[in-house]
Short mmCIF file of C-alpha atoms in Angstrom, two decimals:
data_model
loop_
_atom_site.label_atom_id
_atom_site.label_comp_id
_atom_site.label_asym_id
_atom_site.label_seq_id
_atom_site.Cartn_x
_atom_site.Cartn_y
_atom_site.Cartn_z
CA TYR A 60 183.89 -45.20 -103.97
CA GLU A 61 183.29 -45.46 -100.22
CA ILE A 62 180.20 -43.26 -100.42
CA LEU A 63 178.68 -45.33 -103.19
CA ARG A 64 179.25 -48.56 -101.29
CA CYS A 65 177.55 -47.02 -98.26
CA LEU A 66 174.58 -45.95 -100.34
CA VAL A 67 174.24 -49.36 -101.95
CA GLY A 68 174.41 -51.00 -98.54
CA SER A 69 171.72 -48.77 -97.06
CA GLU A 70 169.52 -49.30 -100.12
CA MET A 71 169.85 -53.05 -99.66
CA CYS A 72 168.99 -52.74 -95.97
CA ILE A 73 165.85 -50.74 -96.77
CA ARG A 74 164.81 -53.28 -99.42
CA ASP A 75 165.45 -56.23 -97.11
CA SER A 76 163.55 -54.62 -94.22
CA LEU A 77 160.55 -54.10 -96.50
CA LYS A 78 160.65 -57.79 -97.38
CA ILE A 79 160.74 -58.71 -93.69
CA ARG A 80 157.76 -56.49 -92.91
CA THR A 81 155.67 -58.07 -95.64
CA THR A 82 156.54 -61.60 -94.53
CA MET A 83 155.80 -60.73 -90.90
CA LYS A 84 152.28 -59.66 -91.83
CA THR A 85 151.57 -63.02 -93.45
CA THR A 86 152.53 -65.15 -90.45
CA LEU A 87 149.87 -67.22 -88.77
CA LEU A 88 149.77 -65.26 -85.53
CA LEU A 89 146.55 -64.31 -83.79
CA PRO A 90 145.79 -60.69 -82.89
CA ASN A 91 147.23 -59.47 -79.57
CA GLY A 92 143.80 -59.53 -77.87
CA PHE A 93 143.77 -63.34 -77.95
CA LYS A 94 146.54 -63.32 -75.32
CA LYS A 95 144.10 -62.24 -72.56
CA ILE A 96 141.52 -64.78 -73.68
CA GLY A 97 144.23 -67.44 -73.69
CA TRP A 98 145.25 -66.67 -70.09
CA ALA A 99 141.59 -66.77 -69.02
CA ILE A 100 141.25 -70.26 -70.52
CA PHE A 101 144.72 -71.59 -69.68
CA VAL A 102 144.98 -70.86 -65.95
CA PRO A 103 141.76 -72.59 -64.77
CA ALA A 104 142.20 -75.51 -67.18
CA PHE A 105 145.83 -76.01 -66.14
CA LEU A 106 144.92 -75.88 -62.44
CA LEU A 107 142.11 -78.37 -63.06
CA GLY A 108 144.54 -80.68 -64.86
CA CYS A 109 147.05 -80.40 -62.01
CA SER A 110 144.37 -81.24 -59.45
CA ILE A 111 143.36 -84.30 -61.48
CA CYS A 112 146.94 -85.54 -62.03
CA PHE A 113 148.61 -84.77 -58.73
CA PHE A 114 145.83 -84.79 -56.15
CA GLY A 115 143.57 -87.47 -57.66
CA GLU A 116 140.57 -85.18 -57.45
CA ASN A 117 137.36 -87.24 -57.32
CA PHE A 118 134.64 -85.68 -59.48
CA ASP A 119 131.78 -87.94 -58.38
CA ARG A 120 130.31 -85.06 -56.37
CA TRP A 121 130.45 -82.74 -59.40
CA LEU A 122 127.84 -82.45 -62.13
CA PHE A 123 130.24 -83.82 -64.76
CA ARG A 124 131.85 -87.20 -65.14
CA GLU A 125 135.58 -87.52 -64.67
CA THR A 126 136.13 -88.02 -68.42
CA VAL A 127 134.43 -84.70 -69.15
CA MET A 128 136.62 -82.94 -66.58
CA ASN A 129 139.73 -84.56 -68.10
CA ASN A 130 138.74 -83.31 -71.54
CA ILE A 131 138.05 -79.81 -70.22
CA ALA A 132 141.50 -79.76 -68.57
CA ILE A 133 143.39 -81.06 -71.62
CA ILE A 134 141.56 -79.08 -74.31
CA GLY A 135 141.45 -75.90 -72.21
CA THR A 136 145.17 -76.08 -71.47
CA VAL A 137 146.07 -76.67 -75.11
CA VAL A 138 143.74 -74.01 -76.54
CA GLY A 139 144.73 -71.45 -73.89
CA ALA A 140 148.44 -72.09 -74.47
CA LEU A 141 147.97 -71.79 -78.24
CA PHE A 142 146.22 -68.44 -77.81
CA ILE A 143 148.93 -67.14 -75.46
CA GLY A 144 151.92 -68.41 -77.39
CA PHE A 145 150.81 -67.62 -80.89
CA SER A 146 149.29 -64.18 -80.44
CA ARG A 147 151.16 -61.14 -81.64
CA GLU A 148 153.03 -59.01 -79.17
CA LYS A 149 152.12 -55.33 -79.00
CA ILE A 150 155.34 -54.62 -80.90
CA GLU A 151 156.07 -57.54 -83.21
CA ASP A 152 159.53 -57.28 -84.78
CA GLU A 153 162.39 -59.52 -85.92
CA MET A 154 163.77 -59.90 -82.39
CA ILE A 155 160.41 -61.13 -81.08
CA GLN A 156 160.15 -63.62 -83.94
CA HIS A 157 163.68 -64.83 -83.22
CA ILE A 158 162.86 -65.31 -79.53
CA ARG A 159 159.61 -67.11 -80.44
CA LEU A 160 161.42 -69.47 -82.82
CA ASN A 161 164.17 -70.27 -80.29
CA ALA A 162 161.60 -70.91 -77.57
CA LEU A 163 159.68 -73.24 -79.86
CA MET A 164 162.85 -75.16 -80.74
CA ALA A 165 163.80 -75.50 -77.05
CA ALA A 166 160.29 -76.68 -76.19
CA MET A 167 160.41 -79.39 -78.84
CA TRP A 168 163.82 -80.66 -77.71
CA ILE A 169 162.85 -80.73 -74.03
CA ASN A 170 159.45 -82.30 -74.68
CA TYR A 171 160.68 -85.16 -76.81
CA LEU A 172 163.64 -85.88 -74.53
CA LEU A 173 161.18 -86.12 -71.64
CA LEU A 174 158.88 -88.40 -73.66
CA ILE A 175 161.80 -90.71 -74.49
CA VAL A 176 162.81 -90.95 -70.82
CA VAL A 177 159.22 -91.56 -69.72
CA SER A 178 158.65 -94.14 -72.48
CA LEU A 179 161.64 -96.09 -71.20
CA SER A 180 160.55 -95.97 -67.56
CA ILE A 181 156.72 -96.27 -67.43
CA TYR A 182 154.84 -99.25 -68.81
CA ASN A 183 151.41 -99.51 -67.21
CA ILE A 184 148.23 -97.42 -67.40
CA ASN A 185 150.11 -94.36 -66.12
CA TYR A 186 151.72 -94.23 -69.55
CA LEU A 187 148.40 -93.02 -71.00
CA THR A 188 148.34 -90.22 -68.45
CA VAL A 189 151.85 -89.23 -69.44
CA MET A 190 150.94 -89.25 -73.13
CA ALA A 191 147.87 -87.09 -72.44
CA CYS A 192 150.07 -84.62 -70.56
CA GLY A 193 152.51 -84.82 -73.49
CA MET A 194 149.91 -83.10 -75.66
CA ALA A 195 150.20 -79.88 -73.67
CA THR A 196 153.81 -80.11 -72.54
CA PRO A 197 155.41 -78.56 -75.67
CA LEU A 198 153.12 -75.55 -75.46
CA VAL A 199 153.68 -75.04 -71.73
CA ILE A 200 157.47 -75.33 -72.13
CA PHE A 201 157.30 -72.94 -75.09
CA LEU A 202 155.38 -70.38 -73.03
CA LEU A 203 157.86 -70.61 -70.16
CA VAL A 204 160.93 -70.24 -72.37
CA TYR A 205 159.38 -67.54 -74.57
CA HIS A 206 158.17 -65.33 -71.74
CA PHE A 207 161.40 -65.80 -69.78
CA ASN A 208 163.41 -64.65 -72.83
CA LEU A 209 161.05 -61.70 -73.37
CA TYR A 210 161.51 -60.75 -69.72
CA ARG A 211 165.31 -60.91 -70.11
CA LEU A 212 165.15 -58.80 -73.30
CA ASN A 213 162.98 -56.13 -71.65
CA ARG A 214 165.18 -56.09 -68.56
CA ASN A 215 168.31 -55.63 -70.71
CA LEU A 216 166.66 -52.85 -72.72
CA HIS A 217 165.70 -51.00 -69.53
CA HIS A 218 169.24 -51.34 -68.18
CA GLU A 219 170.66 -49.84 -71.40
CA GLU A 220 168.42 -46.77 -71.11
#
């Protein structure tokens, strides 16, 4: 009886793992190569956005108007973060999906708690700046949490070997 129960259990595991593999292939993740493209877009756009927000960079001497530079910073940061965060890893398995889901949940919680606090404390034109930054904040928080958890996982795996 024990042998049969073992066999049934292993058969169920094989069947369930096949289901997981087929559902993983249908997820809406980009190919792994988009990660490099995402970093190439994200880093300059994020630095541009930081220079606009924190240093009050004056773009009168540039070829573009300030509104164009703002749009480049916001759209570049969002598109770059989407490419980085939602591209497949080289080895995409259930653990990676679990880490990605937890990072996304943490990013949503942190982002909306920050937006609530800011909504209660800022009332003038700076509120629009905060809301514009709020477009990219969930993705940036997601990337930080996701890559930190991947780093911890890889470090733990190397320590076990």
